């Protein structure tokens, strides 16, 4: 029987931290240009490449939005429940909304409100819930299910359906989880590209080459934007700068591009000037959660024993 080769813990944890910190960096960088067009960004910033806050939410430099905050909610729920617990995830979301976050998407708000009022753990299927709100927060599930695609598929869809019950959203969440698993287990850009080409052949809605140039909150536009900049660059910085200068839903496209690029290139691939600007409390928490989730992945624990 062929043995499964597991990269050493340091490498896996490094890439997991790169993914979670990268998500927060992309969120903080992209929030500045959210809802702007590429032309407006060019006129105001030339090339936007510094974490300066501002934007339509009037953020402080290094402040993050719902993308990072909802991801942290899922990570906390897994940690505090010592395993996957959908009700704990919903409770974290509910407490987050009650704390009056700076931003929350309408579909997320509706799903969380229904949980608060009726304890609903699954939103009804809807063609109108094909936004990127479930995709943007799925990273902790991918970290915790590392080594187990079956659990990934189940948990990532369960967390999605709290607010977004749509086949396009489900498909995107599952595939981004697969890419993250590949990257964290040592995958390089070439194999991830081949995997993505196979995915696009199977799901042509997400075809990104040629790039359509849209970066809205529609999950297809989001995925196309992230793939275009991830696979047309070869480092974290260029990937992120290209993504957020596309504007549109730039905090989310930035977060997702940062998540995948961070998993590929590790924390060491993230520019130090961005790391220094990220809210230090956020940095500390996502760094610790990434390590916890990988170290407590049931599949990895079973392989080590």
PDB file of C-alpha atoms in Angstrom, residues 1 13 18 28-29 133 171 175 186 238 240 300:
ATOM      1  CA  UNK A   1       0.000   0.000   0.000  1.00  0.00           C
ATOM      2  CA  UNK A  13       1.015  25.717   9.231  1.00  0.00           C
ATOM      3  CA  UNK A  18      -0.417  32.677   4.820  1.00  0.00           C
ATOM      4  CA  UNK A  28      -7.990  45.598   4.217  1.00  0.00           C
ATOM      5  CA  UNK A  29      -6.323  46.540   0.920  1.00  0.00           C
ATOM      6  CA  UNK A 133     -20.943  35.962   0.899  1.00  0.00           C
ATOM      7  CA  UNK A 171     -19.782  24.851  -6.331  1.00  0.00           C
ATOM      8  CA  UNK A 175     -13.692  24.113  -5.366  1.00  0.00           C
ATOM      9  CA  UNK A 186       2.622  21.752  -1.030  1.00  0.00           C
ATOM     10  CA  UNK A 238       1.178  41.402  -7.979  1.00  0.00           C
ATOM     11  CA  UNK A 240      -3.340  41.392  -4.876  1.00  0.00           C
ATOM     12  CA  UNK A 300      -4.265  14.946   9.739  1.00  0.00           C
TER      13      UNK A 300
END
